[in-house]
């Protein structure tokens, strides 16, 4: 193959393995008919997961992931990505611009849905394998970075309240949806018990969801795609809260609110 054969083959042609629209007839998505099958038998979350991963999961799995989305999209403008959305409304940005900016703001290693889930899943996969080769929880936690003498493990800490109000509905709905507790989730709770005993840390929403997704056979990369827009609902609510308000209604500041701590006033040399 010469250096240009690959590109020459694609010159003026779009190749796709994910879907194909047949105008006025149907849409093929991963060999499924959108009009004839998916729109009649599947939920939007099932369709989203199919588009994100290529897998058509059972409805109960998609329903649980939808509940997880609810737990990632609070309509509270104090949350950083929602602040971005609220400020966007305050500056007359469109709701699409505000929501897009909020999603980008939540694409964070510290919080949000996508990157944190991916990071936690990678840690759980590695730790679970280590634990099954007779490594202790002490050995496992020692591989994590430490801050203030505590391991910094994504999915097993919370910046404000240690108790996570989302865990109870996650567990209740998993039981109601007849989804067995898998080995990764059992392991995650064992790790949580150890962290609580030794460091006063425990599993949070991200840790639970990461273990759940691993138990369902999703890769960390798949899960990042699934959760790409998980904060959008709360962001739109915070946009709506500021929509139509007078300019500068969101967190207005007075000059006196700013405390100057720099050098004292100096004369400019002649």
mmCIF file of C-alpha atoms in Angstrom:
data_model
loop_
_atom_site.group_PDB
_atom_site.id
_atom_site.type_symbol
_atom_site.label_atom_id
_atom_site.label_comp_id
_atom_site.label_asym_id
_atom_site.label_seq_id
_atom_site.Cartn_x
_atom_site.Cartn_y
_atom_site.Cartn_z
ATOM 1 C CA UNK A 1 0.000 0.000 0.000
ATOM 2 C CA UNK A 2 1.376 3.397 -0.951
ATOM 3 C CA UNK A 3 1.232 6.313 1.443
ATOM 4 C CA UNK A 4 -1.993 7.666 -0.087
ATOM 5 C CA UNK A 5 -4.041 4.538 -0.813
ATOM 6 C CA UNK A 6 -5.981 4.731 2.469
ATOM 7 C CA UNK A 7 -6.876 8.386 1.904
ATOM 8 C CA UNK A 8 -7.558 7.955 -1.815
ATOM 9 C CA UNK A 9 -10.104 5.243 -1.003
ATOM 10 C CA UNK A 10 -11.962 7.674 1.263
ATOM 11 C CA UNK A 11 -11.732 10.641 -1.070
ATOM 12 C CA UNK A 12 -15.286 11.957 -1.434
ATOM 13 C CA UNK A 13 -16.740 8.942 0.410
ATOM 14 C CA UNK A 14 -17.903 8.660 4.014
ATOM 15 C CA UNK A 15 -17.418 5.217 5.539
ATOM 16 C CA UNK A 16 -19.460 4.342 8.617
ATOM 17 C CA UNK A 17 -19.922 1.268 10.803
ATOM 18 C CA UNK A 18 -22.411 2.912 13.180
ATOM 19 C CA UNK A 19 -25.440 3.858 11.087
ATOM 20 C CA UNK A 20 -27.011 4.837 7.787
ATOM 21 C CA UNK A 21 -30.076 6.938 6.956
ATOM 22 C CA UNK A 22 -32.148 5.827 3.974
ATOM 23 C CA UNK A 23 -34.152 8.926 3.146
ATOM 24 C CA UNK A 24 -37.882 8.409 3.553
ATOM 25 C CA UNK A 25 -37.404 4.727 4.443
ATOM 26 C CA UNK A 26 -35.467 3.932 7.636
ATOM 27 C CA UNK A 27 -32.289 4.444 9.635
ATOM 28 C CA UNK A 28 -29.923 1.569 10.254
ATOM 29 C CA UNK A 29 -28.140 1.727 13.613
ATOM 30 C CA UNK A 30 -25.626 -1.042 14.267
ATOM 31 C CA UNK A 31 -27.769 -3.380 12.079
ATOM 32 C CA UNK A 32 -30.973 -2.458 13.961
ATOM 33 C CA UNK A 33 -33.889 -0.700 12.276
ATOM 34 C CA UNK A 34 -34.639 2.602 14.006
ATOM 35 C CA UNK A 35 -38.139 2.985 12.550
ATOM 36 C CA UNK A 36 -39.147 -0.662 12.495
ATOM 37 C CA UNK A 37 -37.633 -1.824 15.776
ATOM 38 C CA UNK A 38 -35.872 0.610 18.095
ATOM 39 C CA UNK A 39 -38.518 3.350 18.079
ATOM 40 C CA UNK A 40 -41.165 0.766 18.909
ATOM 41 C CA UNK A 41 -39.367 -1.279 21.528
ATOM 42 C CA UNK A 42 -36.544 0.699 23.157
ATOM 43 C CA UNK A 43 -36.095 3.654 25.477
ATOM 44 C CA UNK A 44 -34.046 6.710 24.600
ATOM 45 C CA UNK A 45 -31.367 5.616 27.082
ATOM 46 C CA UNK A 46 -31.091 2.234 25.368
ATOM 47 C CA UNK A 47 -30.673 4.035 22.047
ATOM 48 C CA UNK A 48 -28.083 6.392 23.526
ATOM 49 C CA UNK A 49 -26.058 3.496 24.939
ATOM 50 C CA UNK A 50 -26.278 1.712 21.576
ATOM 51 C CA UNK A 51 -24.936 4.805 19.805
ATOM 52 C CA UNK A 52 -22.224 5.335 22.430
ATOM 53 C CA UNK A 53 -20.999 1.744 22.680
ATOM 54 C CA UNK A 54 -22.470 -0.370 19.888
ATOM 55 C CA UNK A 55 -24.347 -2.486 22.459
ATOM 56 C CA UNK A 56 -28.114 -2.738 22.795
ATOM 57 C CA UNK A 57 -28.522 -3.449 26.509
ATOM 58 C CA UNK A 58 -31.582 -4.745 28.315
ATOM 59 C CA UNK A 59 -34.063 -2.067 29.356
ATOM 60 C CA UNK A 60 -33.487 -2.632 33.082
ATOM 61 C CA UNK A 61 -29.783 -1.851 32.655
ATOM 62 C CA UNK A 62 -30.583 1.320 30.704
ATOM 63 C CA UNK A 63 -33.200 2.289 33.308
ATOM 64 C CA UNK A 64 -30.619 2.048 36.097
ATOM 65 C CA UNK A 65 -28.147 4.180 34.125
ATOM 66 C CA UNK A 66 -30.919 6.732 33.618
ATOM 67 C CA UNK A 67 -31.363 6.866 37.406
ATOM 68 C CA UNK A 68 -27.617 7.437 37.693
ATOM 69 C CA UNK A 69 -27.990 10.392 35.290
ATOM 70 C CA UNK A 70 -30.611 11.834 37.642
ATOM 71 C CA UNK A 71 -28.032 11.702 40.419
ATOM 72 C CA UNK A 72 -25.522 13.666 38.319
ATOM 73 C CA UNK A 73 -27.714 16.568 37.282
ATOM 74 C CA UNK A 74 -28.782 18.608 40.303
ATOM 75 C CA UNK A 75 -30.524 21.948 39.559
ATOM 76 C CA UNK A 76 -28.255 23.845 41.955
ATOM 77 C CA UNK A 77 -26.375 26.877 40.650
ATOM 78 C CA UNK A 78 -23.651 26.498 43.283
ATOM 79 C CA UNK A 79 -22.306 23.499 41.349
ATOM 80 C CA UNK A 80 -19.515 24.659 39.051
ATOM 81 C CA UNK A 81 -20.928 23.463 35.713
ATOM 82 C CA UNK A 82 -24.319 24.935 36.657
ATOM 83 C CA UNK A 83 -22.672 28.249 37.538
ATOM 84 C CA UNK A 84 -21.401 28.349 33.964
ATOM 85 C CA UNK A 85 -24.916 27.702 32.662
ATOM 86 C CA UNK A 86 -26.504 30.286 34.968
ATOM 87 C CA UNK A 87 -23.921 32.908 34.035
ATOM 88 C CA UNK A 88 -24.532 32.091 30.369
ATOM 89 C CA UNK A 89 -28.217 32.929 30.835
ATOM 90 C CA UNK A 90 -27.223 36.112 32.649
ATOM 91 C CA UNK A 91 -25.223 37.166 29.588
ATOM 92 C CA UNK A 92 -27.976 36.258 27.066
ATOM 93 C CA UNK A 93 -26.249 33.183 25.692
ATOM 94 C CA UNK A 94 -28.503 30.608 24.026
ATOM 95 C CA UNK A 95 -29.584 27.593 26.059
ATOM 96 C CA UNK A 96 -27.631 25.359 23.679
ATOM 97 C CA UNK A 97 -24.481 27.407 24.255
ATOM 98 C CA UNK A 98 -25.071 27.326 28.022
ATOM 99 C CA UNK A 99 -25.655 23.575 28.097
ATOM 100 C CA UNK A 100 -22.607 22.913 25.922
ATOM 101 C CA UNK A 101 -20.417 25.063 28.151
ATOM 102 C CA UNK A 102 -21.750 23.289 31.246
ATOM 103 C CA UNK A 103 -20.938 19.885 29.763
ATOM 104 C CA UNK A 104 -17.391 21.041 29.006
ATOM 105 C CA UNK A 105 -17.043 22.423 32.528
ATOM 106 C CA UNK A 106 -18.082 19.030 33.919
ATOM 107 C CA UNK A 107 -15.507 17.213 31.803
ATOM 108 C CA UNK A 108 -13.236 17.205 34.797
ATOM 109 C CA UNK A 109 -10.881 14.817 36.563
ATOM 110 C CA UNK A 110 -12.277 15.957 39.921
ATOM 111 C CA UNK A 111 -16.056 15.830 39.465
ATOM 112 C CA UNK A 112 -18.734 15.291 36.852
ATOM 113 C CA UNK A 113 -19.826 12.129 35.115
ATOM 114 C CA UNK A 114 -17.412 11.125 32.384
ATOM 115 C CA UNK A 115 -13.750 11.434 33.302
ATOM 116 C CA UNK A 116 -14.307 10.586 36.961
ATOM 117 C CA UNK A 117 -16.175 7.409 36.025
ATOM 118 C CA UNK A 118 -13.426 6.426 33.604
ATOM 119 C CA UNK A 119 -10.730 7.043 36.236
ATOM 120 C CA UNK A 120 -12.608 5.157 38.945
ATOM 121 C CA UNK A 121 -13.329 2.201 36.663
ATOM 122 C CA UNK A 122 -9.659 1.914 35.732
ATOM 123 C CA UNK A 123 -8.697 1.944 39.418
ATOM 124 C CA UNK A 124 -11.352 -0.627 40.342
ATOM 125 C CA UNK A 125 -10.323 -2.968 37.515
ATOM 126 C CA UNK A 126 -6.674 -2.848 38.530
ATOM 127 C CA UNK A 127 -7.461 -3.096 42.250
ATOM 128 C CA UNK A 128 -9.893 -5.989 41.811
ATOM 129 C CA UNK A 129 -7.277 -7.956 39.889
ATOM 130 C CA UNK A 130 -4.664 -7.153 42.538
ATOM 131 C CA UNK A 131 -7.014 -8.198 45.332
ATOM 132 C CA UNK A 132 -7.626 -11.532 43.604
ATOM 133 C CA UNK A 133 -3.865 -12.128 43.531
ATOM 134 C CA UNK A 134 -3.829 -11.955 47.343
ATOM 135 C CA UNK A 135 -2.891 -8.307 47.677
ATOM 136 C CA UNK A 136 -4.349 -6.582 50.723
ATOM 137 C CA UNK A 137 -6.425 -3.411 50.800
ATOM 138 C CA UNK A 138 -3.437 -1.771 52.456
ATOM 139 C CA UNK A 139 -1.320 -2.640 49.408
ATOM 140 C CA UNK A 140 -4.041 -1.412 47.050
ATOM 141 C CA UNK A 141 -4.578 1.959 48.750
ATOM 142 C CA UNK A 142 -0.837 2.543 49.004
ATOM 143 C CA UNK A 143 -0.697 2.836 45.198
ATOM 144 C CA UNK A 144 -3.053 5.852 45.243
ATOM 145 C CA UNK A 145 -1.785 9.428 45.648
ATOM 146 C CA UNK A 146 -2.166 10.744 49.186
ATOM 147 C CA UNK A 147 -3.260 14.161 50.442
ATOM 148 C CA UNK A 148 -3.508 15.083 54.134
ATOM 149 C CA UNK A 149 -2.569 11.484 54.953
ATOM 150 C CA UNK A 150 -5.574 10.113 53.060
ATOM 151 C CA UNK A 151 -5.621 8.228 49.736
ATOM 152 C CA UNK A 152 -7.160 10.208 46.892
ATOM 153 C CA UNK A 153 -9.295 7.560 45.175
ATOM 154 C CA UNK A 154 -11.930 8.858 42.778
ATOM 155 C CA UNK A 155 -15.319 7.408 43.722
ATOM 156 C CA UNK A 156 -14.487 7.006 47.401
ATOM 157 C CA UNK A 157 -14.635 10.481 48.865
ATOM 158 C CA UNK A 158 -16.866 13.524 48.867
ATOM 159 C CA UNK A 159 -15.751 17.129 49.344
ATOM 160 C CA UNK A 160 -18.596 18.218 51.658
ATOM 161 C CA UNK A 161 -20.783 15.474 53.152
ATOM 162 C CA UNK A 162 -19.314 11.997 53.456
ATOM 163 C CA UNK A 163 -22.708 10.287 53.257
ATOM 164 C CA UNK A 164 -23.988 10.197 49.685
ATOM 165 C CA UNK A 165 -27.764 10.525 49.423
ATOM 166 C CA UNK A 166 -27.781 8.784 46.026
ATOM 167 C CA UNK A 167 -26.588 5.386 47.224
ATOM 168 C CA UNK A 168 -29.898 4.306 48.760
ATOM 169 C CA UNK A 169 -31.944 4.876 45.569
ATOM 170 C CA UNK A 170 -29.186 3.249 43.504
ATOM 171 C CA UNK A 171 -29.387 0.104 45.636
ATOM 172 C CA UNK A 172 -33.187 0.110 45.824
ATOM 173 C CA UNK A 173 -33.617 0.491 42.082
ATOM 174 C CA UNK A 174 -31.000 -2.122 41.273
ATOM 175 C CA UNK A 175 -32.981 -4.571 43.423
ATOM 176 C CA UNK A 176 -36.322 -3.464 41.936
ATOM 177 C CA UNK A 177 -34.961 -3.846 38.405
ATOM 178 C CA UNK A 178 -33.757 -7.393 39.187
ATOM 179 C CA UNK A 179 -30.110 -6.612 38.494
ATOM 180 C CA UNK A 180 -27.857 -8.828 40.649
ATOM 181 C CA UNK A 181 -25.059 -7.228 42.648
ATOM 182 C CA UNK A 182 -21.925 -8.117 40.708
ATOM 183 C CA UNK A 183 -18.400 -8.903 41.837
ATOM 184 C CA UNK A 184 -17.054 -5.396 41.181
ATOM 185 C CA UNK A 185 -19.800 -3.813 43.285
ATOM 186 C CA UNK A 186 -19.188 -6.284 46.118
ATOM 187 C CA UNK A 187 -15.475 -5.492 45.924
ATOM 188 C CA UNK A 188 -16.154 -1.738 45.881
ATOM 189 C CA UNK A 189 -18.108 -2.028 49.131
ATOM 190 C CA UNK A 190 -15.333 -4.085 50.727
ATOM 191 C CA UNK A 191 -12.861 -1.383 49.728
ATOM 192 C CA UNK A 192 -15.257 1.244 51.103
ATOM 193 C CA UNK A 193 -15.422 -0.561 54.465
ATOM 194 C CA UNK A 194 -11.625 -0.574 54.670
ATOM 195 C CA UNK A 195 -11.354 3.110 53.747
ATOM 196 C CA UNK A 196 -14.032 4.045 56.272
ATOM 197 C CA UNK A 197 -12.274 2.175 59.048
ATOM 198 C CA UNK A 198 -8.801 3.532 58.329
ATOM 199 C CA UNK A 199 -9.320 6.916 56.662
ATOM 200 C CA UNK A 200 -12.943 7.944 57.295
ATOM 201 C CA UNK A 201 -13.639 7.728 53.556
ATOM 202 C CA UNK A 202 -16.410 5.780 51.859
ATOM 203 C CA UNK A 203 -17.947 4.987 48.497
ATOM 204 C CA UNK A 204 -19.899 7.706 46.713
ATOM 205 C CA UNK A 205 -22.159 7.876 43.652
ATOM 206 C CA UNK A 206 -19.226 7.644 41.248
ATOM 207 C CA UNK A 207 -17.760 4.596 42.962
ATOM 208 C CA UNK A 208 -21.091 2.783 42.919
ATOM 209 C CA UNK A 209 -21.811 3.646 39.274
ATOM 210 C CA UNK A 210 -18.292 2.698 38.185
ATOM 211 C CA UNK A 211 -18.555 -0.736 39.805
ATOM 212 C CA UNK A 212 -22.052 -1.206 38.364
ATOM 213 C CA UNK A 213 -20.874 -0.405 34.836
ATOM 214 C CA UNK A 214 -17.949 -2.805 35.149
ATOM 215 C CA UNK A 215 -20.340 -5.521 36.291
ATOM 216 C CA UNK A 216 -22.402 -4.924 33.130
ATOM 217 C CA UNK A 217 -19.332 -5.408 30.941
ATOM 218 C CA UNK A 218 -18.761 -1.783 29.958
ATOM 219 C CA UNK A 219 -15.210 -0.547 29.486
ATOM 220 C CA UNK A 220 -14.028 2.727 31.066
ATOM 221 C CA UNK A 221 -13.907 4.253 27.580
ATOM 222 C CA UNK A 222 -17.483 3.145 26.831
ATOM 223 C CA UNK A 223 -18.699 4.645 30.079
ATOM 224 C CA UNK A 224 -17.034 7.976 29.355
ATOM 225 C CA UNK A 225 -19.024 8.147 26.121
ATOM 226 C CA UNK A 226 -22.271 7.112 27.822
ATOM 227 C CA UNK A 227 -21.943 9.869 30.424
ATOM 228 C CA UNK A 228 -20.828 12.600 28.041
ATOM 229 C CA UNK A 229 -23.894 14.774 28.716
ATOM 230 C CA UNK A 230 -25.014 13.512 32.133
ATOM 231 C CA UNK A 231 -25.125 16.991 33.732
ATOM 232 C CA UNK A 232 -27.251 18.613 31.046
ATOM 233 C CA UNK A 233 -30.643 18.527 32.787
ATOM 234 C CA UNK A 234 -29.524 20.411 35.898
ATOM 235 C CA UNK A 235 -27.589 22.868 33.749
ATOM 236 C CA UNK A 236 -30.691 23.701 31.722
ATOM 237 C CA UNK A 237 -32.702 24.180 34.921
ATOM 238 C CA UNK A 238 -30.127 26.679 36.199
ATOM 239 C CA UNK A 239 -30.214 28.460 32.847
ATOM 240 C CA UNK A 240 -34.000 28.728 33.103
ATOM 241 C CA UNK A 241 -33.698 30.145 36.618
ATOM 242 C CA UNK A 242 -31.739 33.158 35.294
ATOM 243 C CA UNK A 243 -33.509 33.475 31.978
ATOM 244 C CA UNK A 244 -35.276 36.803 31.622
ATOM 245 C CA UNK A 245 -33.731 38.312 34.753
ATOM 246 C CA UNK A 246 -32.132 41.790 34.623
ATOM 247 C CA UNK A 247 -28.477 41.809 33.516
ATOM 248 C CA UNK A 248 -25.879 40.963 36.168
ATOM 249 C CA UNK A 249 -28.417 39.159 38.358
ATOM 250 C CA UNK A 250 -26.159 36.146 38.936
ATOM 251 C CA UNK A 251 -23.653 36.668 41.759
ATOM 252 C CA UNK A 252 -23.297 40.447 41.291
ATOM 253 C CA UNK A 253 -20.286 42.076 42.955
ATOM 254 C CA UNK A 254 -19.667 45.537 44.347
ATOM 255 C CA UNK A 255 -16.267 47.177 44.076
ATOM 256 C CA UNK A 256 -16.097 46.964 47.868
ATOM 257 C CA UNK A 257 -16.483 43.173 47.665
ATOM 258 C CA UNK A 258 -12.956 42.961 46.254
ATOM 259 C CA UNK A 259 -10.144 43.202 48.768
ATOM 260 C CA UNK A 260 -6.903 44.459 47.249
ATOM 261 C CA UNK A 261 -3.829 42.843 48.800
ATOM 262 C CA UNK A 262 -1.131 43.988 46.373
ATOM 263 C CA UNK A 263 1.603 46.631 46.764
ATOM 264 C CA UNK A 264 0.648 49.985 48.173
ATOM 265 C CA UNK A 265 0.096 52.975 45.863
ATOM 266 C CA UNK A 266 3.426 54.168 44.419
ATOM 267 C CA UNK A 267 4.475 57.244 42.496
ATOM 268 C CA UNK A 268 5.331 56.781 38.864
ATOM 269 C CA UNK A 269 8.959 57.872 38.284
ATOM 270 C CA UNK A 270 9.447 61.035 36.219
#
